[in-house]
Every structure is written in C-alpha cells, then in structure tokens.
C-alpha cells in the first residue's frame, strides 16, 4: 500500500468510481473507504472522528479552486493537510447501453459543475440547446443514468464510472484542454504528513492568512515577509470572509517546511504585523499512476 498504516477508515466524495474515489484508492488501496455525498460530509466525517482521513478535491487546472473545500476548512473545520494528490482527469460522455444508438438525441446531461465547465466548448458546439444538470459528483451522475434506461440522458465522467455502472461511452476525451488535472487533499485531525510512495518535490505548507483591518499595503507587507526570506510562494488566492464586501482571507502555498527557521520567523513576523495566520500543516504531493 502507499501509506504504511493499515485498517484505516477513509472518507471520500463518492459514490464509488468518482475521480475522488480513484485518487483515494491509489493512496489507500487496502483500507476501508467510506463514500460521502458532499464535500462538507467528508470533512465532518474526519472532524467528528468517524474516519482517519478524508479526501476531497481542491482545485482543477481548467476550472480553478473548489470554493466549498477552502471555505469549509477556514470557517467550519480545524483540520490539517496530511498530503495532496495530483490526478490526470479525462472526461467522457456516456449513456445507458439501451440508448447508445440514440445518443445524439440526448435530452439532458448530468455531471458535477466542474466537469460540465471543463467540457464547455464541446457541450456548446454539440449540445448547445440541451439542459445541463449539476450533480453532486460525476459518478453519482453516472449512477443516475444507469438507473434511468427509459430516458435518453447522459453523464460526463471517467471510464471507471462507465464500467462500474454499465454505461456506454459515446464520446471520449471531451474536456476542452488536454492538460486537465485535479488536486485532491488528504485531511486529518492531527498535524501530520503521510510518508507515501511516489511523492514529488520538497515539503509544502499551506497558510490561511487574514490581513489586519484598514492597513494600507498590508498584502504587500505579507508578500515581502516571504520574499526577503526567499520562501517560494506557489499559490495565492483570496476568498470572501463572509463578513462584508471587500473583506477577504488569503490561502497561500509555500514550498517550505513549517518547522524551518525561515518559516517560523515568517509566521512570527506576520503575527507581529497584525495578521491572523492559520497553518494547515506541511505535507508532500503524491502523483497518481495513469
């Protein structure tokens, strides 16, 4: 297995054969996997101690961040990132086998909102007048199609979901850009890092930072704290604080260990500047096998 501990309980955004399931299975092939209907349900499962870890999507190269994941980690949960996982995403159009000769007359197309957006050009050109229905996950959409043989409806998802639910893939690789990857987080109640195989690169730390109120140049000061220490910032993004217009927190990925002297100094200086700094921990990136 990829992670040396055994008999773990792992929550993931399901049902089985979702992209999150495939990422989870690659990390924890011998453990017990618990499918959850929503991202909050996954996060709450590990927060409440029902499972050891939860695996949830964070961002996609085409559609960007999954806001639900970031917002829930900031506002609702006290969790840490134990690892992250990069998976190549291939989206296919699939129908019930009884409708395989009638697929060009599709009435509705179901999938996760990010999957629908990843295939925007194809859907606009081929099915511009067909309603697109948002669903909780790609595999849940595939399951729905499998249970509705009398209707000519379609799902967008991976080949595993087509196999799992007995669907016919009628158009392959319909995503708009070929470099389509999704980043998944492994969440834990404990500040730990998974010693997993096939990890890539150095340690990475994710910070959530709230700036002091009404301080001119506050973001510049934050970036300067990292810059003069030569800390490599690979991601920065703002999200609403939900307290008023124009009020945000920032999520940052720094290629450094939170226990390094420079990182400790940076976090101390940020606190001295009046910033609220929350570390989600230091972890390594795992690359799934295609």
Short mmCIF file of N, CA and C in Angstrom, two decimals, residues 42-207:
data_model
loop_
_atom_site.label_atom_id
_atom_site.label_comp_id
_atom_site.label_asym_id
_atom_site.label_seq_id
_atom_site.Cartn_x
_atom_site.Cartn_y
_atom_site.Cartn_z
N UNK A 42 -17.77 14.82 3.92
CA UNK A 42 -16.44 14.23 4.02
C UNK A 42 -15.63 14.89 5.13
N UNK A 43 -15.64 16.21 5.14
CA UNK A 43 -14.85 16.96 6.12
C UNK A 43 -15.37 16.72 7.53
N UNK A 44 -16.68 16.69 7.67
CA UNK A 44 -17.26 16.46 9.00
C UNK A 44 -16.97 15.04 9.50
N UNK A 45 -16.86 14.08 8.59
CA UNK A 45 -16.57 12.70 8.99
C UNK A 45 -15.23 12.61 9.70
N UNK A 46 -14.21 13.31 9.18
CA UNK A 46 -12.90 13.28 9.84
C UNK A 46 -12.88 14.21 11.05
N UNK A 47 -13.59 15.33 10.98
CA UNK A 47 -13.66 16.25 12.12
C UNK A 47 -14.30 15.59 13.33
N UNK A 48 -15.32 14.75 13.09
CA UNK A 48 -16.04 14.09 14.17
C UNK A 48 -15.37 12.79 14.62
N UNK A 49 -14.25 12.45 13.98
CA UNK A 49 -13.53 11.25 14.37
C UNK A 49 -14.12 9.95 13.85
N UNK A 50 -15.03 10.03 12.89
CA UNK A 50 -15.64 8.82 12.33
C UNK A 50 -14.67 8.08 11.42
N UNK A 51 -13.72 8.82 10.82
CA UNK A 51 -12.73 8.24 9.92
C UNK A 51 -11.36 8.80 10.28
N UNK A 52 -10.31 8.15 9.74
CA UNK A 52 -8.95 8.62 10.00
C UNK A 52 -8.56 9.78 9.08
N UNK A 53 -9.00 9.72 7.83
CA UNK A 53 -8.68 10.75 6.85
C UNK A 53 -9.90 10.99 5.97
N UNK A 54 -9.90 12.15 5.31
CA UNK A 54 -10.89 12.45 4.28
C UNK A 54 -10.17 12.97 3.05
N UNK A 55 -10.62 12.56 1.88
CA UNK A 55 -10.03 13.01 0.61
C UNK A 55 -11.07 13.82 -0.14
N UNK A 56 -10.71 15.07 -0.46
CA UNK A 56 -11.65 15.98 -1.13
C UNK A 56 -10.93 16.73 -2.24
N UNK A 57 -11.63 17.13 -3.30
CA UNK A 57 -11.00 17.91 -4.36
C UNK A 57 -10.75 19.35 -3.91
N UNK A 58 -9.62 19.92 -4.35
CA UNK A 58 -9.29 21.30 -4.01
C UNK A 58 -9.29 22.21 -5.23
N UNK A 59 -8.67 21.78 -6.32
CA UNK A 59 -8.61 22.65 -7.50
C UNK A 59 -8.37 21.85 -8.76
N UNK A 60 -8.75 22.45 -9.88
CA UNK A 60 -8.60 21.84 -11.20
C UNK A 60 -7.87 22.83 -12.10
N UNK A 61 -7.03 22.29 -13.00
CA UNK A 61 -6.24 23.16 -13.86
C UNK A 61 -7.08 23.99 -14.82
N UNK A 62 -8.28 23.54 -15.14
CA UNK A 62 -9.15 24.28 -16.06
C UNK A 62 -10.09 25.20 -15.30
N UNK A 63 -10.72 24.69 -14.26
CA UNK A 63 -11.78 25.42 -13.57
C UNK A 63 -11.35 26.08 -12.27
N UNK A 64 -10.11 25.84 -11.84
CA UNK A 64 -9.63 26.51 -10.65
C UNK A 64 -10.10 25.85 -9.36
N UNK A 65 -10.19 26.66 -8.31
CA UNK A 65 -10.44 26.16 -6.96
C UNK A 65 -11.87 25.68 -6.77
N UNK A 66 -12.03 24.68 -5.90
CA UNK A 66 -13.35 24.26 -5.43
C UNK A 66 -13.64 25.09 -4.18
N UNK A 67 -14.44 26.14 -4.28
CA UNK A 67 -14.64 27.06 -3.14
C UNK A 67 -15.15 26.38 -1.88
N UNK A 68 -16.01 25.38 -2.04
CA UNK A 68 -16.58 24.69 -0.87
C UNK A 68 -15.48 24.13 0.03
N UNK A 69 -14.44 23.56 -0.57
CA UNK A 69 -13.37 22.96 0.22
C UNK A 69 -12.63 24.00 1.03
N UNK A 70 -12.19 25.08 0.37
CA UNK A 70 -11.44 26.12 1.07
C UNK A 70 -12.28 26.79 2.14
N UNK A 71 -13.50 27.15 1.80
CA UNK A 71 -14.35 27.86 2.76
C UNK A 71 -14.66 27.01 3.98
N UNK A 72 -14.90 25.73 3.77
CA UNK A 72 -15.22 24.86 4.90
C UNK A 72 -14.01 24.68 5.81
N UNK A 73 -12.82 24.61 5.22
CA UNK A 73 -11.61 24.48 6.03
C UNK A 73 -11.34 25.75 6.84
N UNK A 74 -11.71 26.90 6.29
CA UNK A 74 -11.47 28.16 7.00
C UNK A 74 -12.53 28.43 8.06
N UNK A 75 -13.78 28.26 7.69
CA UNK A 75 -14.88 28.70 8.56
C UNK A 75 -15.41 27.62 9.50
N UNK A 76 -15.29 26.35 9.11
CA UNK A 76 -16.02 25.31 9.84
C UNK A 76 -15.15 24.26 10.52
N UNK A 77 -13.97 23.97 9.99
CA UNK A 77 -13.21 22.81 10.47
C UNK A 77 -11.82 23.21 10.97
N UNK A 78 -11.34 22.47 11.96
CA UNK A 78 -9.97 22.62 12.45
C UNK A 78 -9.20 21.37 12.05
N UNK A 79 -8.78 21.35 10.80
CA UNK A 79 -8.10 20.18 10.24
C UNK A 79 -6.76 20.56 9.63
N UNK A 80 -5.99 19.53 9.29
CA UNK A 80 -4.68 19.73 8.67
C UNK A 80 -4.61 18.92 7.37
N UNK A 81 -3.72 19.35 6.49
CA UNK A 81 -3.48 18.61 5.25
C UNK A 81 -2.34 17.63 5.51
N UNK A 82 -2.61 16.34 5.34
CA UNK A 82 -1.60 15.31 5.55
C UNK A 82 -0.86 14.96 4.26
N UNK A 83 -1.46 15.27 3.13
CA UNK A 83 -0.86 15.03 1.81
C UNK A 83 -1.77 15.67 0.78
N UNK A 84 -1.23 15.89 -0.43
CA UNK A 84 -2.11 16.20 -1.55
C UNK A 84 -1.76 15.29 -2.71
N UNK A 85 -2.67 15.20 -3.65
CA UNK A 85 -2.57 14.21 -4.72
C UNK A 85 -2.97 14.85 -6.04
N UNK A 86 -2.16 14.67 -7.06
CA UNK A 86 -2.45 15.19 -8.39
C UNK A 86 -2.87 14.06 -9.31
N UNK A 87 -4.03 14.20 -9.95
CA UNK A 87 -4.55 13.16 -10.83
C UNK A 87 -4.92 13.74 -12.18
N UNK A 88 -4.58 13.02 -13.23
CA UNK A 88 -4.99 13.42 -14.58
C UNK A 88 -6.47 13.12 -14.76
N UNK A 89 -7.18 14.08 -15.34
CA UNK A 89 -8.63 13.96 -15.49
C UNK A 89 -9.01 13.82 -16.97
N UNK A 90 -9.73 12.76 -17.28
CA UNK A 90 -10.25 12.55 -18.64
C UNK A 90 -11.77 12.43 -18.55
N UNK A 91 -12.45 13.32 -19.24
CA UNK A 91 -13.92 13.36 -19.19
C UNK A 91 -14.51 12.73 -20.45
N UNK A 92 -15.49 11.86 -20.25
CA UNK A 92 -16.16 11.18 -21.37
C UNK A 92 -17.67 11.37 -21.26
N UNK A 93 -18.33 11.33 -22.43
CA UNK A 93 -19.80 11.39 -22.48
C UNK A 93 -20.32 9.97 -22.53
N UNK A 94 -21.24 9.64 -21.61
CA UNK A 94 -21.73 8.26 -21.54
C UNK A 94 -23.24 8.21 -21.39
N UNK A 95 -23.83 7.16 -21.95
CA UNK A 95 -25.28 6.96 -21.88
C UNK A 95 -25.57 5.52 -21.48
N UNK A 96 -26.84 5.25 -21.17
CA UNK A 96 -27.26 3.88 -20.91
C UNK A 96 -27.10 3.06 -22.18
N UNK A 97 -26.72 1.80 -22.04
CA UNK A 97 -26.48 0.97 -23.23
C UNK A 97 -27.72 0.86 -24.11
N UNK A 98 -28.89 0.97 -23.52
CA UNK A 98 -30.12 0.90 -24.31
C UNK A 98 -30.31 2.14 -25.18
N UNK A 99 -29.54 3.20 -24.90
CA UNK A 99 -29.66 4.45 -25.65
C UNK A 99 -28.44 4.73 -26.53
N UNK A 100 -27.56 3.75 -26.68
CA UNK A 100 -26.29 4.01 -27.39
C UNK A 100 -26.49 4.37 -28.87
N UNK A 101 -27.57 3.92 -29.48
CA UNK A 101 -27.81 4.26 -30.89
C UNK A 101 -28.64 5.53 -31.04
N UNK A 102 -29.04 6.11 -29.89
CA UNK A 102 -29.89 7.29 -29.91
C UNK A 102 -29.23 8.47 -29.20
N UNK A 103 -27.91 8.36 -28.94
CA UNK A 103 -27.24 9.31 -28.05
C UNK A 103 -27.21 10.73 -28.61
N UNK A 104 -27.31 10.90 -29.92
CA UNK A 104 -27.28 12.26 -30.46
C UNK A 104 -28.58 13.02 -30.19
N UNK A 105 -29.56 12.32 -29.63
CA UNK A 105 -30.82 12.97 -29.25
C UNK A 105 -30.94 13.11 -27.73
N UNK A 106 -29.82 13.30 -27.08
CA UNK A 106 -29.78 13.42 -25.62
C UNK A 106 -30.70 14.56 -25.15
N UNK A 107 -31.47 14.28 -24.10
CA UNK A 107 -32.42 15.26 -23.55
C UNK A 107 -31.81 16.12 -22.44
N UNK A 108 -30.96 15.52 -21.63
CA UNK A 108 -30.30 16.24 -20.53
C UNK A 108 -28.93 15.62 -20.29
N UNK A 109 -27.99 16.45 -19.78
CA UNK A 109 -26.64 15.96 -19.48
C UNK A 109 -26.34 16.28 -18.02
N UNK A 110 -25.95 15.25 -17.27
CA UNK A 110 -25.72 15.37 -15.83
C UNK A 110 -24.23 15.24 -15.51
N UNK A 111 -23.77 16.03 -14.57
CA UNK A 111 -22.41 15.84 -14.05
C UNK A 111 -22.14 16.86 -12.95
N UNK A 112 -20.97 16.73 -12.34
CA UNK A 112 -20.53 17.72 -11.35
C UNK A 112 -20.32 19.06 -12.06
N UNK A 113 -20.59 20.19 -11.41
CA UNK A 113 -20.43 21.50 -12.07
C UNK A 113 -19.06 21.72 -12.69
N UNK A 114 -18.00 21.28 -12.03
CA UNK A 114 -16.65 21.45 -12.59
C UNK A 114 -16.47 20.62 -13.86
N UNK A 115 -17.02 19.41 -13.88
CA UNK A 115 -16.91 18.57 -15.07
C UNK A 115 -17.65 19.20 -16.25
N UNK A 116 -18.84 19.73 -15.99
CA UNK A 116 -19.59 20.40 -17.05
C UNK A 116 -18.81 21.59 -17.60
N UNK A 117 -18.19 22.35 -16.69
CA UNK A 117 -17.42 23.52 -17.12
C UNK A 117 -16.17 23.12 -17.88
N UNK A 118 -15.55 22.01 -17.51
CA UNK A 118 -14.34 21.55 -18.20
C UNK A 118 -14.63 21.14 -19.64
N UNK A 119 -15.89 20.86 -19.94
CA UNK A 119 -16.29 20.40 -21.28
C UNK A 119 -17.15 21.45 -22.00
N UNK A 120 -17.00 22.71 -21.62
CA UNK A 120 -17.89 23.77 -22.11
C UNK A 120 -17.91 23.86 -23.64
N UNK A 121 -16.75 23.86 -24.27
CA UNK A 121 -16.70 24.03 -25.73
C UNK A 121 -17.41 22.89 -26.44
N UNK A 122 -17.13 21.66 -26.03
CA UNK A 122 -17.77 20.50 -26.64
C UNK A 122 -19.29 20.57 -26.46
N UNK A 123 -19.73 20.86 -25.26
CA UNK A 123 -21.17 20.89 -24.98
C UNK A 123 -21.86 22.01 -25.74
N UNK A 124 -21.19 23.16 -25.83
CA UNK A 124 -21.78 24.29 -26.55
C UNK A 124 -21.92 23.98 -28.04
N UNK A 125 -20.90 23.35 -28.61
CA UNK A 125 -20.91 23.08 -30.05
C UNK A 125 -21.82 21.92 -30.43
N UNK A 126 -21.85 20.88 -29.61
CA UNK A 126 -22.60 19.68 -29.96
C UNK A 126 -23.99 19.62 -29.34
N UNK A 127 -24.16 20.21 -28.15
CA UNK A 127 -25.43 20.11 -27.43
C UNK A 127 -25.81 21.46 -26.83
N UNK A 128 -25.73 22.48 -27.66
CA UNK A 128 -25.95 23.84 -27.18
C UNK A 128 -27.32 24.09 -26.58
N UNK A 129 -28.34 23.36 -27.02
CA UNK A 129 -29.70 23.57 -26.52
C UNK A 129 -30.13 22.54 -25.47
N UNK A 130 -29.23 21.64 -25.13
CA UNK A 130 -29.56 20.57 -24.17
C UNK A 130 -29.31 21.07 -22.75
N UNK A 131 -30.27 20.91 -21.83
CA UNK A 131 -30.07 21.35 -20.44
C UNK A 131 -28.93 20.60 -19.77
N UNK A 132 -28.09 21.35 -19.05
CA UNK A 132 -27.01 20.77 -18.27
C UNK A 132 -27.43 20.77 -16.80
N UNK A 133 -27.41 19.61 -16.19
CA UNK A 133 -27.90 19.46 -14.82
C UNK A 133 -26.73 19.19 -13.88
N UNK A 134 -26.55 20.07 -12.90
CA UNK A 134 -25.46 19.91 -11.93
C UNK A 134 -25.79 18.78 -10.95
N UNK A 135 -24.78 17.96 -10.70
CA UNK A 135 -24.97 16.84 -9.79
C UNK A 135 -23.82 16.81 -8.79
N UNK A 136 -23.98 16.05 -7.71
CA UNK A 136 -23.01 16.10 -6.61
C UNK A 136 -21.64 15.56 -6.99
N UNK A 137 -21.58 14.62 -7.92
CA UNK A 137 -20.30 14.09 -8.40
C UNK A 137 -20.51 13.46 -9.76
N UNK A 138 -19.42 13.20 -10.48
CA UNK A 138 -19.53 12.58 -11.80
C UNK A 138 -20.05 11.15 -11.69
N UNK A 139 -19.62 10.44 -10.64
CA UNK A 139 -20.08 9.05 -10.51
C UNK A 139 -21.54 8.98 -10.07
N UNK A 140 -21.99 9.95 -9.29
CA UNK A 140 -23.42 9.99 -8.92
C UNK A 140 -24.27 10.23 -10.17
N UNK A 141 -23.76 11.06 -11.08
CA UNK A 141 -24.46 11.30 -12.34
C UNK A 141 -24.52 10.02 -13.18
N UNK A 142 -23.39 9.30 -13.22
CA UNK A 142 -23.36 8.03 -13.96
C UNK A 142 -24.34 7.02 -13.37
N UNK A 143 -24.41 6.97 -12.04
CA UNK A 143 -25.33 6.06 -11.37
C UNK A 143 -26.78 6.39 -11.72
N UNK A 144 -27.09 7.69 -11.77
CA UNK A 144 -28.45 8.11 -12.14
C UNK A 144 -28.80 7.64 -13.54
N UNK A 145 -27.88 7.83 -14.49
CA UNK A 145 -28.14 7.41 -15.87
C UNK A 145 -28.37 5.89 -15.93
N UNK A 146 -27.58 5.14 -15.15
CA UNK A 146 -27.72 3.68 -15.16
C UNK A 146 -29.09 3.24 -14.64
N UNK A 147 -29.68 4.06 -13.79
CA UNK A 147 -30.98 3.71 -13.19
C UNK A 147 -32.16 4.26 -13.98
N UNK A 148 -31.86 4.93 -15.12
CA UNK A 148 -32.93 5.55 -15.92
C UNK A 148 -32.81 5.11 -17.38
N UNK A 149 -32.95 3.84 -17.66
CA UNK A 149 -32.75 3.35 -19.03
C UNK A 149 -33.79 3.85 -20.02
N UNK A 150 -34.97 4.23 -19.51
CA UNK A 150 -36.05 4.64 -20.42
C UNK A 150 -35.84 6.05 -20.98
N UNK A 151 -34.92 6.83 -20.41
CA UNK A 151 -34.69 8.21 -20.86
C UNK A 151 -33.35 8.33 -21.56
N UNK A 152 -33.32 9.15 -22.58
CA UNK A 152 -32.06 9.39 -23.30
C UNK A 152 -31.34 10.56 -22.63
N UNK A 153 -30.70 10.26 -21.52
CA UNK A 153 -29.93 11.26 -20.79
C UNK A 153 -28.48 10.78 -20.73
N UNK A 154 -27.58 11.69 -20.44
CA UNK A 154 -26.16 11.35 -20.46
C UNK A 154 -25.49 11.85 -19.19
N UNK A 155 -24.33 11.26 -18.91
CA UNK A 155 -23.48 11.72 -17.82
C UNK A 155 -22.10 12.02 -18.38
N UNK A 156 -21.38 12.88 -17.71
CA UNK A 156 -19.98 13.14 -18.02
C UNK A 156 -19.15 12.65 -16.86
N UNK A 157 -18.15 11.81 -17.15
CA UNK A 157 -17.33 11.26 -16.09
C UNK A 157 -16.18 10.44 -16.65
N UNK A 158 -15.57 9.63 -15.78
CA UNK A 158 -14.41 8.84 -16.20
C UNK A 158 -14.82 7.45 -16.67
N UNK A 159 -13.85 6.74 -17.25
CA UNK A 159 -14.13 5.42 -17.79
C UNK A 159 -14.47 4.41 -16.68
N UNK A 160 -13.93 4.64 -15.49
CA UNK A 160 -14.24 3.73 -14.37
C UNK A 160 -15.71 3.80 -13.99
N UNK A 161 -16.29 5.00 -14.01
CA UNK A 161 -17.71 5.12 -13.69
C UNK A 161 -18.58 4.49 -14.77
N UNK A 162 -18.13 4.59 -16.05
CA UNK A 162 -18.87 3.93 -17.13
C UNK A 162 -18.86 2.41 -16.92
N UNK A 163 -17.70 1.88 -16.54
CA UNK A 163 -17.58 0.44 -16.30
C UNK A 163 -18.37 0.02 -15.07
N UNK A 164 -18.26 0.80 -14.00
CA UNK A 164 -18.93 0.46 -12.75
C UNK A 164 -20.44 0.41 -12.92
N UNK A 165 -21.01 1.36 -13.68
CA UNK A 165 -22.46 1.48 -13.79
C UNK A 165 -23.00 0.99 -15.14
N UNK A 166 -22.15 0.31 -15.90
CA UNK A 166 -22.60 -0.34 -17.13
C UNK A 166 -23.06 0.60 -18.22
N UNK A 167 -22.37 1.74 -18.38
CA UNK A 167 -22.76 2.72 -19.38
C UNK A 167 -21.89 2.61 -20.63
N UNK A 168 -22.38 3.18 -21.70
CA UNK A 168 -21.67 3.20 -22.98
C UNK A 168 -21.02 4.57 -23.17
N UNK A 169 -19.71 4.58 -23.37
CA UNK A 169 -19.03 5.84 -23.69
C UNK A 169 -19.22 6.12 -25.17
N UNK A 170 -19.88 7.23 -25.49
CA UNK A 170 -20.17 7.54 -26.88
C UNK A 170 -19.25 8.63 -27.44
N UNK A 171 -18.60 9.39 -26.56
CA UNK A 171 -17.61 10.38 -26.99
C UNK A 171 -16.53 10.43 -25.91
N UNK A 172 -15.28 10.22 -26.32
CA UNK A 172 -14.17 10.20 -25.38
C UNK A 172 -13.45 11.54 -25.33
N UNK A 173 -12.82 11.81 -24.20
CA UNK A 173 -11.93 12.97 -24.02
C UNK A 173 -12.58 14.27 -24.51
N UNK A 174 -13.70 14.61 -23.92
CA UNK A 174 -14.45 15.79 -24.39
C UNK A 174 -14.07 17.06 -23.61
N UNK A 175 -13.10 16.97 -22.68
CA UNK A 175 -12.67 18.16 -21.95
C UNK A 175 -11.97 19.12 -22.91
N UNK A 176 -12.09 20.41 -22.62
CA UNK A 176 -11.65 21.44 -23.56
C UNK A 176 -10.13 21.51 -23.71
N UNK A 177 -9.39 21.21 -22.66
CA UNK A 177 -7.93 21.28 -22.69
C UNK A 177 -7.36 19.94 -22.25
N UNK A 178 -6.32 19.49 -22.94
CA UNK A 178 -5.76 18.17 -22.68
C UNK A 178 -5.03 18.10 -21.35
N UNK A 179 -4.38 19.22 -20.93
CA UNK A 179 -3.70 19.21 -19.64
C UNK A 179 -4.75 19.49 -18.57
N UNK A 180 -5.43 18.45 -18.17
CA UNK A 180 -6.53 18.57 -17.23
C UNK A 180 -6.21 17.72 -15.99
N UNK A 181 -5.86 18.39 -14.90
CA UNK A 181 -5.51 17.70 -13.67
C UNK A 181 -6.31 18.27 -12.51
N UNK A 182 -6.58 17.44 -11.53
CA UNK A 182 -7.24 17.88 -10.31
C UNK A 182 -6.34 17.57 -9.12
N UNK A 183 -6.32 18.50 -8.19
CA UNK A 183 -5.56 18.35 -6.95
C UNK A 183 -6.52 17.99 -5.83
N UNK A 184 -6.21 16.91 -5.12
CA UNK A 184 -7.02 16.45 -4.00
C UNK A 184 -6.24 16.60 -2.70
N UNK A 185 -6.94 16.89 -1.62
CA UNK A 185 -6.33 16.99 -0.30
C UNK A 185 -6.68 15.78 0.54
N UNK A 186 -5.70 15.31 1.32
CA UNK A 186 -5.93 14.31 2.36
C UNK A 186 -5.96 15.05 3.69
N UNK A 187 -7.10 15.06 4.35
CA UNK A 187 -7.29 15.84 5.57
C UNK A 187 -7.26 14.96 6.81
N UNK A 188 -6.69 15.52 7.89
CA UNK A 188 -6.55 14.79 9.14
C UNK A 188 -6.82 15.73 10.31
N UNK A 189 -7.24 15.17 11.45
CA UNK A 189 -7.41 15.97 12.66
C UNK A 189 -6.07 16.32 13.28
N UNK A 190 -5.04 15.54 12.94
CA UNK A 190 -3.71 15.72 13.51
C UNK A 190 -2.77 16.38 12.51
N UNK A 191 -1.88 17.21 13.00
CA UNK A 191 -0.88 17.84 12.15
C UNK A 191 0.22 16.83 11.87
N UNK A 192 0.08 16.15 10.75
CA UNK A 192 0.99 15.07 10.38
C UNK A 192 1.21 15.09 8.87
N UNK A 193 2.19 14.35 8.42
CA UNK A 193 2.42 14.22 6.98
C UNK A 193 2.54 12.75 6.64
N UNK A 194 1.81 12.31 5.63
CA UNK A 194 1.81 10.91 5.26
C UNK A 194 3.12 10.54 4.56
N UNK A 195 3.80 9.48 5.02
CA UNK A 195 5.01 9.00 4.35
C UNK A 195 4.63 8.12 3.17
N UNK A 196 4.26 8.73 2.05
CA UNK A 196 3.73 7.97 0.92
C UNK A 196 4.77 7.81 -0.18
N UNK A 197 4.63 6.73 -0.94
CA UNK A 197 5.49 6.49 -2.08
C UNK A 197 5.09 7.41 -3.23
N UNK A 198 5.99 7.54 -4.21
CA UNK A 198 5.74 8.34 -5.41
C UNK A 198 5.45 9.80 -5.10
N UNK A 199 5.96 10.30 -3.96
CA UNK A 199 5.80 11.72 -3.67
C UNK A 199 6.81 12.50 -4.49
N UNK A 200 6.47 13.76 -4.78
CA UNK A 200 7.31 14.56 -5.67
C UNK A 200 7.69 15.87 -4.99
N UNK A 201 8.97 16.24 -5.12
CA UNK A 201 9.39 17.56 -4.68
C UNK A 201 9.58 17.66 -3.18
N UNK A 202 9.80 18.89 -2.75
CA UNK A 202 10.03 19.15 -1.34
C UNK A 202 8.72 19.36 -0.60
N UNK A 203 8.83 19.54 0.69
CA UNK A 203 7.65 19.76 1.52
C UNK A 203 6.98 21.08 1.15
N UNK A 204 5.68 21.11 1.36
CA UNK A 204 4.87 22.30 1.06
C UNK A 204 3.98 22.59 2.25
N UNK A 205 3.81 23.87 2.57
CA UNK A 205 2.97 24.29 3.68
C UNK A 205 1.88 25.21 3.17
N UNK A 206 0.65 24.98 3.60
CA UNK A 206 -0.47 25.83 3.22
C UNK A 206 -0.85 26.72 4.40
N UNK A 207 -0.94 28.03 4.11
CA UNK A 207 -1.30 29.01 5.13
C UNK A 207 -2.61 29.69 4.74
#
